[in-house]
Every structure is written in C-alpha cells, then in structure tokens.
Amino acid sequence: MPHFNAIYGEHEIIISIRDLEVLEGSIPSKQLKMLLSWAALRQDELLENWELAERK
C-alpha cells in the first residue's frame, strides 16, 4: 500500500498516499493538518515516487 512516514519530535505517523488517511500513529493536530495539506499538494508526485521505488 503506497504510504509515507513522518516524524515530529517523539511522534511518528504513517499516511496513505492514495486517500491521505492515517494508517498508524499520531502527531499533534496542528502538525497533522499542515502535513495533510502538504501531502495533498504533492499527492501525484508522492504516488509517482512510490511507484518508481517499487519498480527498483
């Protein structure tokens, strides 16, 4: 499943690239909102990079 990890201080989270849902973990809500906004703007690029990495 395409996903990315993010770390904020002692918090760690895994986000699905396809639907931008939290798969595991948590981070403070303010940082989560910023992270999801960032990911939404770059969702196509994140998915392309995931697919490229899977081919290697």
GROMACS .gro file of N, CA and C in nm, residues 13-46:
model
  102
   13ILE      N    1   0.405   0.890   1.238
   13ILE     CA    2   0.278   0.864   1.174
   13ILE      C    3   0.302   0.804   1.036
   14ILE      N    4   0.209   0.721   0.992
   14ILE     CA    5   0.213   0.665   0.857
   14ILE      C    6   0.084   0.708   0.788
   15ILE      N    7   0.098   0.768   0.668
   15ILE     CA    8  -0.015   0.823   0.593
   15ILE      C    9  -0.027   0.749   0.459
   16SER      N   10  -0.148   0.709   0.424
   16SER     CA   11  -0.175   0.652   0.293
   16SER      C   12  -0.164   0.761   0.187
   17ILE      N   13  -0.092   0.734   0.079
   17ILE     CA   14  -0.078   0.834  -0.026
   17ILE      C   15  -0.208   0.845  -0.106
   18ARG      N   16  -0.276   0.734  -0.130
   18ARG     CA   17  -0.395   0.735  -0.216
   18ARG      C   18  -0.511   0.816  -0.157
   19ASP      N   19  -0.537   0.799  -0.027
   19ASP     CA   20  -0.653   0.869   0.031
   19ASP      C   21  -0.616   0.964   0.145
   20LEU      N   22  -0.486   0.978   0.172
   20LEU     CA   23  -0.435   1.068   0.276
   20LEU      C   24  -0.500   1.041   0.413
   21GLU      N   25  -0.519   0.914   0.442
   21GLU     CA   26  -0.572   0.872   0.571
   21GLU      C   27  -0.457   0.825   0.660
   22VAL      N   28  -0.472   0.846   0.789
   22VAL     CA   29  -0.373   0.797   0.886
   22VAL      C   30  -0.386   0.646   0.896
   23LEU      N   31  -0.277   0.576   0.870
   23LEU     CA   32  -0.277   0.430   0.880
   23LEU      C   33  -0.231   0.384   1.017
   24GLU      N   34  -0.140   0.461   1.075
   24GLU     CA   35  -0.083   0.421   1.204
   24GLU      C   36  -0.016   0.541   1.269
   25GLY      N   37  -0.023   0.546   1.400
   25GLY     CA   38   0.045   0.650   1.475
   25GLY      C   39  -0.035   0.779   1.485
   26SER      N   40   0.031   0.881   1.539
   26SER     CA   41  -0.035   1.011   1.555
   26SER      C   42   0.071   1.119   1.573
   27ILE      N   43   0.030   1.240   1.540
   27ILE     CA   44   0.108   1.361   1.566
   27ILE      C   45   0.009   1.467   1.612
   28PRO      N   46   0.054   1.574   1.674
   28PRO     CA   47  -0.038   1.679   1.718
   28PRO      C   48  -0.125   1.730   1.602
   29SER      N   49  -0.248   1.766   1.632
   29SER     CA   50  -0.346   1.801   1.528
   29SER      C   51  -0.301   1.916   1.438
   30LYS      N   52  -0.236   2.017   1.492
   30LYS     CA   53  -0.189   2.129   1.409
   30LYS      C   54  -0.089   2.080   1.305
   31GLN      N   55   0.004   1.996   1.347
   31GLN     CA   56   0.104   1.943   1.256
   31GLN      C   57   0.041   1.846   1.156
   32LEU      N   58  -0.058   1.770   1.200
   32LEU     CA   59  -0.127   1.679   1.109
   32LEU      C   60  -0.197   1.757   0.998
   33LYS      N   61  -0.263   1.866   1.032
   33LYS     CA   62  -0.330   1.948   0.930
   33LYS      C   63  -0.230   2.002   0.829
   34MET      N   64  -0.115   2.050   0.877
   34MET     CA   65  -0.012   2.101   0.785
   34MET      C   66   0.043   1.988   0.698
   35LEU      N   67   0.067   1.873   0.757
   35LEU     CA   68   0.119   1.758   0.683
   35LEU      C   69   0.022   1.714   0.575
   36LEU      N   70  -0.106   1.706   0.607
   36LEU     CA   71  -0.205   1.663   0.509
   36LEU      C   72  -0.222   1.765   0.397
   37SER      N   73  -0.211   1.893   0.430
   37SER     CA   74  -0.216   1.998   0.326
   37SER      C   75  -0.096   1.985   0.233
   38TRP      N   76   0.021   1.965   0.291
   38TRP     CA   77   0.143   1.947   0.211
   38TRP      C   78   0.129   1.825   0.120
   39ALA      N   79   0.080   1.714   0.177
   39ALA     CA   80   0.067   1.590   0.100
   39ALA      C   81  -0.037   1.603  -0.011
   40ALA      N   82  -0.145   1.674   0.015
   40ALA     CA   83  -0.249   1.692  -0.088
   40ALA      C   84  -0.193   1.767  -0.209
   41LEU      N   85  -0.109   1.866  -0.184
   41LEU     CA   86  -0.048   1.942  -0.293
   41LEU      C   87   0.050   1.857  -0.373
   42ARG      N   88   0.106   1.756  -0.311
   42ARG     CA   89   0.211   1.675  -0.374
   42ARG      C   90   0.170   1.529  -0.393
   43GLN      N   91   0.042   1.502  -0.385
   43GLN     CA   92  -0.007   1.364  -0.388
   43GLN      C   93   0.036   1.289  -0.515
   44ASP      N   94   0.023   1.352  -0.630
   44ASP     CA   95   0.063   1.285  -0.755
   44ASP      C   96   0.212   1.253  -0.754
   45GLU      N   97   0.292   1.348  -0.711
   45GLU     CA   98   0.437   1.327  -0.705
   45GLU      C   99   0.474   1.217  -0.605
   46LEU      N  100   0.408   1.215  -0.491
   46LEU     CA  101   0.433   1.110  -0.391
   46LEU      C  102   0.401   0.972  -0.448
   0.00000   0.00000   0.00000
